Coordinates of C-alpha atoms in Angstrom, one line a residue:
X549 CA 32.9 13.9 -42.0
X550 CA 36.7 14.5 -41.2
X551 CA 35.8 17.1 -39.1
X552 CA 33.6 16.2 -37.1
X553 CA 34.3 14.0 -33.8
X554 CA 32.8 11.7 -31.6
X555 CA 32.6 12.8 -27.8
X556 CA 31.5 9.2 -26.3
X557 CA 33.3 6.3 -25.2
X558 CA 33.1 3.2 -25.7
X559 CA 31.6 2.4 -21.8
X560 CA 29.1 5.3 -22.9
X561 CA 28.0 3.1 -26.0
X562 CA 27.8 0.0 -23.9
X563 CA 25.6 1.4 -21.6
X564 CA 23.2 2.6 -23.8
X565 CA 23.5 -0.4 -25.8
X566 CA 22.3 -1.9 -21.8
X567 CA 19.7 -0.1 -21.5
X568 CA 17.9 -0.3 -25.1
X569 CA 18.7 -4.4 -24.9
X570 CA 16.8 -4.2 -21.1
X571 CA 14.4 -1.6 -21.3
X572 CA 11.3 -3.6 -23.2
X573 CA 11.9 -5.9 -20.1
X574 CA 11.9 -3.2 -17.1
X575 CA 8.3 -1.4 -19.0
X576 CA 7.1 -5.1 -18.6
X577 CA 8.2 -5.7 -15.2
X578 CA 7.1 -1.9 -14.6
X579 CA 3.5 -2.7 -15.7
X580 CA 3.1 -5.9 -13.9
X581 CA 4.3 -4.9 -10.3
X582 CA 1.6 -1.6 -11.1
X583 CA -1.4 -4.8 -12.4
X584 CA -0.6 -7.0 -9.1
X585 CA -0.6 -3.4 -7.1
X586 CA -4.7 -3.0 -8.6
X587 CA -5.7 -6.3 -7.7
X588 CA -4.1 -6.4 -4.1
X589 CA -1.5 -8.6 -4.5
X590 CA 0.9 -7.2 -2.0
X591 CA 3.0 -9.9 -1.8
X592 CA 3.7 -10.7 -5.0
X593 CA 4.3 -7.1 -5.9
X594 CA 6.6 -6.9 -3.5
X595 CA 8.5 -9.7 -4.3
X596 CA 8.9 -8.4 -8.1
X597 CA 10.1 -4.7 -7.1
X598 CA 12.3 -6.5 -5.0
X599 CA 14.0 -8.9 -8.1
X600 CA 13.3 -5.5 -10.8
X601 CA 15.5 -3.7 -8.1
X602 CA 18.8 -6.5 -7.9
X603 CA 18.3 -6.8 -11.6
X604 CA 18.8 -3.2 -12.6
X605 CA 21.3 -3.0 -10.3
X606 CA 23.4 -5.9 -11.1
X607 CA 23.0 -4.5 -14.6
X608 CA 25.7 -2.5 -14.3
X609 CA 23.8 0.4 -15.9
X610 CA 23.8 3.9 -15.7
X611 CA 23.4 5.8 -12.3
X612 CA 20.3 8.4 -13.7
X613 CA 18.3 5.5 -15.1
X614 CA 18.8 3.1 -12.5
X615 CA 17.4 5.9 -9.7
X616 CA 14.8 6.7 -12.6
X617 CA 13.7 3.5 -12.6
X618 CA 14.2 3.0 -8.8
X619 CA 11.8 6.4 -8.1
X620 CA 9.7 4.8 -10.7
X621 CA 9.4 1.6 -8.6
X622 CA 8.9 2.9 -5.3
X623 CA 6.2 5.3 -6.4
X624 CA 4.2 2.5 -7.6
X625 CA 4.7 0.5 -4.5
X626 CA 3.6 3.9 -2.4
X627 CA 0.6 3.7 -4.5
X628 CA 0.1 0.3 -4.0
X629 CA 0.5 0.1 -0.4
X630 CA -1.9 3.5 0.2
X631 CA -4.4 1.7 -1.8
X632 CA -4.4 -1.3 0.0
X633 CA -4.4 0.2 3.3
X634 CA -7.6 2.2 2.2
X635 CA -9.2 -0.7 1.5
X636 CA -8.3 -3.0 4.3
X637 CA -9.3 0.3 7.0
X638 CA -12.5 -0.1 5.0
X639 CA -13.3 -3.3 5.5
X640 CA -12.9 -3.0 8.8
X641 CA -15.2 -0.4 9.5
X642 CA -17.7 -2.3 7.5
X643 CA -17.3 -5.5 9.3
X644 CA -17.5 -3.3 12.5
X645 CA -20.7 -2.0 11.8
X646 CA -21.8 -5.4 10.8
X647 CA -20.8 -6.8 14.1
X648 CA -18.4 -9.1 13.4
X649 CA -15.7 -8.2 15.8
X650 CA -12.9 -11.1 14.7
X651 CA -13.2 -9.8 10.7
X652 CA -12.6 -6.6 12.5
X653 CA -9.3 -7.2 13.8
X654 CA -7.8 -9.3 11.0
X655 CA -9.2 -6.5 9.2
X656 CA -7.1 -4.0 11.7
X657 CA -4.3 -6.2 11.6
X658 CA -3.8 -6.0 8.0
X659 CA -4.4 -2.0 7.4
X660 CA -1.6 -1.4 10.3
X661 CA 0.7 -3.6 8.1
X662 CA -0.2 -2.3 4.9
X663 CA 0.2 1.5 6.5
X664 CA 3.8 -0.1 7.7
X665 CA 4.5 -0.6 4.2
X666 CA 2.9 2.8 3.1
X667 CA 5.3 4.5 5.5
X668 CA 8.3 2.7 4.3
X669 CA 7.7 4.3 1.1
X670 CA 7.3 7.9 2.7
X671 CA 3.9 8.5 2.5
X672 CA 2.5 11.4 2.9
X673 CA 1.6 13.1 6.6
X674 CA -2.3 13.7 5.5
X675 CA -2.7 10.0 4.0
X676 CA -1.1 8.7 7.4
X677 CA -3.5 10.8 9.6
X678 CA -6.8 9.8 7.6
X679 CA -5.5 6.1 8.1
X680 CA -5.3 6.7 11.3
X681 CA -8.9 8.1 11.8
X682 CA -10.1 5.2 9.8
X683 CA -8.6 2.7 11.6
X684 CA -9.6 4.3 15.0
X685 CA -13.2 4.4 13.9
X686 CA -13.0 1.2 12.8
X687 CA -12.0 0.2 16.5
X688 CA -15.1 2.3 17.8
X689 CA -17.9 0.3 15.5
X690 CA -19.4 -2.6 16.4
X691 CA -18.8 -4.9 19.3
X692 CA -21.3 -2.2 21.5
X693 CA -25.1 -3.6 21.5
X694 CA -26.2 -5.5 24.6
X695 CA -29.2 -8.0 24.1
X696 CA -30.9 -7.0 26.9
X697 CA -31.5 -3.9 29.3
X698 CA -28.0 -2.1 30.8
X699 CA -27.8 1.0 33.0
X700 CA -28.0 3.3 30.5
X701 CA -31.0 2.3 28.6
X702 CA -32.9 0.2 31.4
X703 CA -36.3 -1.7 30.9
X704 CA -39.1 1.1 31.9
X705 CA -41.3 -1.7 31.3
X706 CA -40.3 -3.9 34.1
X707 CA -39.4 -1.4 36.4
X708 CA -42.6 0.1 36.5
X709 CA -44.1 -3.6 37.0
X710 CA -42.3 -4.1 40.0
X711 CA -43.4 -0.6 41.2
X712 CA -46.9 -1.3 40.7
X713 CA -46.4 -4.9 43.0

């Protein structure tokens, strides 16, 4: 006992007294921002990285957990954001193929914005050139059947009706 010494300080003991008081409250925050990411609620996750971020940093706490936490936080909204771009490029292509050119766009519209927010959070080069595929095949489908004859498929029928007149 009397030889032994302690090395922290008393900042060091506050700080760690910081982080066990908020660290049930980060896990939380951490696990709702990933549940809102699965359903597709960009916004919303968005807006609670964005308060989880000012409140660990007005914290005051230490520098490694705060870019711990930070990392933590912008790998799940990298995740989020590739996921939701994947699925907005799908529906895209579907509603392409299904003809219905408007659902299309806003389908378009959204995957470019979600891709925005993919490359924000430094996506990676291969994810970026796949969106980029999907979203040009997307533009592609659809939009490209005429009702009647055109010059590259004509009516063979009617032409050779008039020919026979």
């Amino acid at each position: 006992m009397f030889g032994q010494t302690e090395t922290r300080t008393v900042e060091d003991d506050a700080a760690l007294s910081r982080i066990h008081a908020l660290a049930p409250a980060v896990n939380g925050a951490l696990s709702r921002i990933k549940q809102r990411a699965e359903h597709g609620h960009m916004d919303r996750c968005e807006a609670s990285a964005k308060s989880l971020k000012e409140a660990i940093r007005n914290a005051k706490l230490p520098k490694d957990y705060t870019e711990e936490t930070n990392a933590a936080i912008d790998a799940l909204m990298l995740q989020a954001f590739m996921k939701a771009t994947s699925v907005a490029a799908r529906a895209a292509i579907e509603a392409g193929l299904e003809d219905e050119i408007e659902r299309r766009a806003m389908k378009i519209r959204e995957a470019r914005a979600q891709l925005a927010g993919a490359i924000r959070y430094k996506a990676p080069k291969e994810f970026l050139r796949k969106c980029e595929r999907m979203l040009e095949t997307a533009l592609f489908s659809g939009g490209v059947r005429a009702k009647g004859p055109t010059r590259a498929k004509p009516d063979y029928s009617a032409m050779e009706l008039q020919a026979s007149v």
